[in-house]
Coordinates of C-alpha atoms and ligand atoms in Angstrom, one line a residue:
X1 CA -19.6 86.3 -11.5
X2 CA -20.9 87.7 -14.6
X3 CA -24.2 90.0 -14.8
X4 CA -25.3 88.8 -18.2
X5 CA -28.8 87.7 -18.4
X6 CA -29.3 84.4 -17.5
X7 CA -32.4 81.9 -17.2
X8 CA -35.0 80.8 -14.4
X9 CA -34.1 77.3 -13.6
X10 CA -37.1 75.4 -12.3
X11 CA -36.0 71.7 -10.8
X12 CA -39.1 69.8 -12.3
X13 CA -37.5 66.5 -9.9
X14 CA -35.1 63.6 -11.2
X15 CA -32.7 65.0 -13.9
X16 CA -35.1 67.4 -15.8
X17 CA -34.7 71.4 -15.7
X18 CA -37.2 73.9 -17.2
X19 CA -34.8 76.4 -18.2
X20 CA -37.0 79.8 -18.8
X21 CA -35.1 82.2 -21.3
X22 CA -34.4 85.6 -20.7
X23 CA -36.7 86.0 -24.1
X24 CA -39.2 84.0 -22.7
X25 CA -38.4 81.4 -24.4
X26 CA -38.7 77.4 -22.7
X27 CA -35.7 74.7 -23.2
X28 CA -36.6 71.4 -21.0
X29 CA -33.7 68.8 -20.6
X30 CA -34.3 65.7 -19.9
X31 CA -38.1 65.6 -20.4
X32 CA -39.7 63.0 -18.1
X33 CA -42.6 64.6 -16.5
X34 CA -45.3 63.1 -16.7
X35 CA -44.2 59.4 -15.2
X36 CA -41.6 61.2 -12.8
X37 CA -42.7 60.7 -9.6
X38 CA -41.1 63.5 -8.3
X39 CA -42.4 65.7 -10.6
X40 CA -45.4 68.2 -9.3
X41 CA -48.7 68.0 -10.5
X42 CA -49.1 71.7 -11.7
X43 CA -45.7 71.4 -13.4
X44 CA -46.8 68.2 -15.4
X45 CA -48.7 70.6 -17.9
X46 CA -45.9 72.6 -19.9
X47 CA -47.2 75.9 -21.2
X48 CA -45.0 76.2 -23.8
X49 CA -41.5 74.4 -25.5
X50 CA -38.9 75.9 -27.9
X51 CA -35.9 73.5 -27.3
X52 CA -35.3 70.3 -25.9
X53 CA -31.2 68.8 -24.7
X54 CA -31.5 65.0 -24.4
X55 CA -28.3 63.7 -22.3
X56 CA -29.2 60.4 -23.3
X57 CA -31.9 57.7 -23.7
X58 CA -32.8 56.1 -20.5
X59 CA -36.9 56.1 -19.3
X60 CA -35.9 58.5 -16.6
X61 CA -34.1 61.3 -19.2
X62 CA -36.3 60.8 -22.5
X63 CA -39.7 59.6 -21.0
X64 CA -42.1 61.6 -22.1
X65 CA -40.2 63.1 -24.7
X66 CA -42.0 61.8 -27.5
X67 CA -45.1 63.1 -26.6
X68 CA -44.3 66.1 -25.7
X69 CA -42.3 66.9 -28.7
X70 CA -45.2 65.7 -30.8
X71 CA -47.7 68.1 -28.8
X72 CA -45.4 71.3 -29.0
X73 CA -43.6 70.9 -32.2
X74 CA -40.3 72.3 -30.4
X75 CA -37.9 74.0 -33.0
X76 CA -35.2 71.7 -31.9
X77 CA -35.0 68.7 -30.7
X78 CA -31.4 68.1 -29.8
X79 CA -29.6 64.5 -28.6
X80 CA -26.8 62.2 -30.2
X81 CA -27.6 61.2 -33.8
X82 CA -28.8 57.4 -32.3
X83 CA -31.1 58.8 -30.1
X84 CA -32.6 61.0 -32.8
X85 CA -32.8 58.6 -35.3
X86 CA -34.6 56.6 -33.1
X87 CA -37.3 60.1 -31.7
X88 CA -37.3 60.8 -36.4
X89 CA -38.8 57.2 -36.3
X90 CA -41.5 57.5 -33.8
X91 CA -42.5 60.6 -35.5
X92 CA -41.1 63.8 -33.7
X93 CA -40.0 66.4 -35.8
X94 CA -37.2 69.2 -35.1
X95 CA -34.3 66.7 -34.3
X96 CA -31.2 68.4 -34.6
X97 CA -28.6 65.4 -33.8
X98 CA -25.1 66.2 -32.9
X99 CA -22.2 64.2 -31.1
X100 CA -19.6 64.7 -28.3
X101 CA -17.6 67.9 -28.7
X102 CA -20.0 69.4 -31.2
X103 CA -21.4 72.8 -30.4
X104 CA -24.8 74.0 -31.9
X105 CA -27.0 76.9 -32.1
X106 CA -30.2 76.4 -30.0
X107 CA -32.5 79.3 -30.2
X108 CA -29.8 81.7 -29.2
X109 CA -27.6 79.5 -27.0
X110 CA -24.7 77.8 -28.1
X111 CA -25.1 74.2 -27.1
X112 CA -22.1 72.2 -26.6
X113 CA -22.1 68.3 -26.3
X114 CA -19.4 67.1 -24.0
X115 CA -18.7 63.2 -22.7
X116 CA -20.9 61.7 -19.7
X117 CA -19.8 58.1 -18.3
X118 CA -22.7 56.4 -18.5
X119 CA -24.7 54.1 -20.6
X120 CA -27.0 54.7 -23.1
X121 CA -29.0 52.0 -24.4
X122 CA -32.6 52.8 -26.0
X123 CA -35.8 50.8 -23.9
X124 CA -37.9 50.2 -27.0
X125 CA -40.7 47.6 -25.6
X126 CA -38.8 44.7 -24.6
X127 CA -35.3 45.5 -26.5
X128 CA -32.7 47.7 -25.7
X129 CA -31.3 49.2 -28.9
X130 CA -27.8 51.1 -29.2
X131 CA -28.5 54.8 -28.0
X132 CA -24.7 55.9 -28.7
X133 CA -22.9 57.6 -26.0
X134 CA -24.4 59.5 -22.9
X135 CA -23.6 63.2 -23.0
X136 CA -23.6 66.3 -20.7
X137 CA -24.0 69.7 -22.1
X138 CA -22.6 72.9 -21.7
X139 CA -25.0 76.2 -22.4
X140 CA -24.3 79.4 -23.0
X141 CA -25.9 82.6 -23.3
X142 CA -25.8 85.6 -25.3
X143 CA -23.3 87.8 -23.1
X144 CA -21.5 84.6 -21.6
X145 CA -23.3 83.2 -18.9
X146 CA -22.7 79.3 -19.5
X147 CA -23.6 76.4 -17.2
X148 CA -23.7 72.6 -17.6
X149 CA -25.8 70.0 -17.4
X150 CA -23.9 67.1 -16.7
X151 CA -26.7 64.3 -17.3
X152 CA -25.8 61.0 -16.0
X153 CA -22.1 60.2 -15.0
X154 CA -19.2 58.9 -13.2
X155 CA -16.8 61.5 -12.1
X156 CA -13.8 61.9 -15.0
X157 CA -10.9 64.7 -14.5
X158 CA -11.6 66.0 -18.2
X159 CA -14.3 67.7 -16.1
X160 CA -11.3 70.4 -15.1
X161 CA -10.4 70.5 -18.9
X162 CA -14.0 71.5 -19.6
X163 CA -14.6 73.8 -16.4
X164 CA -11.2 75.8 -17.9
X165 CA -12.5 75.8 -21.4
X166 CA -15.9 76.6 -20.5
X167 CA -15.8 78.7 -17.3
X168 CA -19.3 77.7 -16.4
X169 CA -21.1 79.5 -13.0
X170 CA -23.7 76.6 -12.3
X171 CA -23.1 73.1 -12.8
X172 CA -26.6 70.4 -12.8
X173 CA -24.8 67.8 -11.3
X174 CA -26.1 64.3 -10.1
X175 CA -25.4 62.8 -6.5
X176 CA -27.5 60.1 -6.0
X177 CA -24.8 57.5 -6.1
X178 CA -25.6 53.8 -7.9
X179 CA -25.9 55.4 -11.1
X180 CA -24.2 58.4 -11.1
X181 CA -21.6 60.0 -8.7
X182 CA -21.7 60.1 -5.4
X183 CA -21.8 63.6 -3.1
X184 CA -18.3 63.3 -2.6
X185 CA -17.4 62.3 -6.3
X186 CA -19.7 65.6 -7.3
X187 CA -17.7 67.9 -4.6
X188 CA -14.3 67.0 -6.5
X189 CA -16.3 67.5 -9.8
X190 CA -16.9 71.1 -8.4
X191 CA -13.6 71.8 -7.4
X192 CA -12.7 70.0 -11.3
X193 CA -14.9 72.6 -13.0
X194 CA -14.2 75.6 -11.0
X195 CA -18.4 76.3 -10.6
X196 CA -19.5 78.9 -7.9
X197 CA -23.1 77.0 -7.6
X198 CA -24.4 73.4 -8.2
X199 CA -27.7 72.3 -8.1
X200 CA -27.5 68.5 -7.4
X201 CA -29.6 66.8 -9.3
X202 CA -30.8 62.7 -9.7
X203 CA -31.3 62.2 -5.8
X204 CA -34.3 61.4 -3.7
X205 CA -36.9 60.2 -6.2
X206 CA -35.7 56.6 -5.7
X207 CA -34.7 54.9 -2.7
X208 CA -31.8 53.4 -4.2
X209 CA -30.6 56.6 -4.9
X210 CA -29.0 58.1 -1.1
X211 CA -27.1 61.1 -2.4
X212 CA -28.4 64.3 -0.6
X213 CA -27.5 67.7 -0.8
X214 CA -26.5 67.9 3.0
X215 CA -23.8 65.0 1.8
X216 CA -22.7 67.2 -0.7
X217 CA -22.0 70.7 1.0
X218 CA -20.5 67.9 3.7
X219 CA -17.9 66.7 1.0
X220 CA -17.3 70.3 -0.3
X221 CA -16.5 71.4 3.4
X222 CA -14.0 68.5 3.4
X223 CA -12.7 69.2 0.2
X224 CA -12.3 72.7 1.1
X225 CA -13.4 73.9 -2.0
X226 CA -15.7 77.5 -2.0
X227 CA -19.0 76.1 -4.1
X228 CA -22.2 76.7 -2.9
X229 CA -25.0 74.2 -2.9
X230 CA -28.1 75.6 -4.1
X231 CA -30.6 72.6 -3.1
X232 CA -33.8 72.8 -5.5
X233 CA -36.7 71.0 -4.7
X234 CA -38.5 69.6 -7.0
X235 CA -40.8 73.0 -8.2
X236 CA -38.5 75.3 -7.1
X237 CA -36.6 77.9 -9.2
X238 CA -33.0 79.0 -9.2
Ligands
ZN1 ZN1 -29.1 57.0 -17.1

């Protein structure tokens, strides 16, 4: 485990992470706040917002971040060039579009997008507009420290090719099942992308959604594989 700095993760509930900088500075991904219903009510009000990483356009990822990206003028605003095509033409400024295996400066991270299986289709009203493809991202640090947000997805075994390319220490991963993975499809992602820690993310804000975290470190005692689940509430910090 490296000793690098390396941010304060605070689980805002759903798929969205306030990732506080070492510099101070405040990246949110996947802003949906303010309609999350896990989200808590003192955490609804953000202080301040440098960066934004969009996995991709459903309600649940990108809800609220319009708004927000109008209030604080972010200095990027970073998705697939679909989704920010669509954020350019409802007025948010800062887009900085990329596509799957691009990597990008973001403040002073380097921001790689990297495949999710998912869908990503754009609610606009009543029509559902081409979003492109769903993405996960892997972050890293000045001095090394790298984890991934993995957005919305099915389990893939590229997920090893990434962990050895990428050597991230903390993997965001969703377990909620329906949508995404299920615990035991996220254990063998663990064991895929070699990660010391995961926070398990998209669980328990829906009851569709029956993934927990006790299901999880379950599946990674069966699998046998040495990861430790580090269950965030939403409004706790890692
Ligand atoms: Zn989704």
């Amino acid at each position: 485990m490296s000793h690098h700095p390396r941010p304060k993760f605070t689980y805002l509930g759903h798929a969205t992470v306030r990732c506080d900088l070492p510099g101070g500075e405040v990246v949110l991904i996947d802003p949906w706040v303010n309609g999350n219903p896990a989200c808590p009510e003192h955490l609804k009000e953000i202080d301040r917002l440098d960066a934004v990483l969009i996995t991709h356009a459903h309600f649940d990822h990108i809800g609220d971040a319009v708004e927000l990206c109008k209030r604080h003028k972010p200095k990027k605003v970073v998705a697939n060039f679909e989704i920010c095509t669509w954020l350019e033409s409802k007025g948010v400024e800062g887009c900085s579009a990329m596509n799957l295996g691009g990597c990008q400066e973001v403040l002073d991270l380097q921001v790689t997008m990297v495949r999710a299986d998912h869908s990503c289709g754009i609610s606009d009203g009543d029509q559902i507009l081409y979003g492109g493809s769903a993405s996960g991202y892997f972050v890293k640090l000045p001095g090394g420290y790298t984890f991934y947000h993995a957005g919305d997805t099915a389990l893939f075994s590229d997920m090893q090719l990434l962990g050895e390319m990428y050597r991230p220490e903390l993997a965001f991963l969703p377990i909620g099942d329906l949508f995404t993975m299920d615990p035991h499809q996220a254990a063998r992602a663990c064991r895929f992308l070699g990660v010391r820690h995961v926070i398990p993310i998209h669980w328990g804000t829906f009851p569709l959604l029956t993934g927990t975290p006790e299901k999880l470190r379950q599946a990674l005692g069966d699998h046998g594989t040495a990861c430790e689940v580090v269950r965030l509430n939403p409004g706790e910090s890692y």
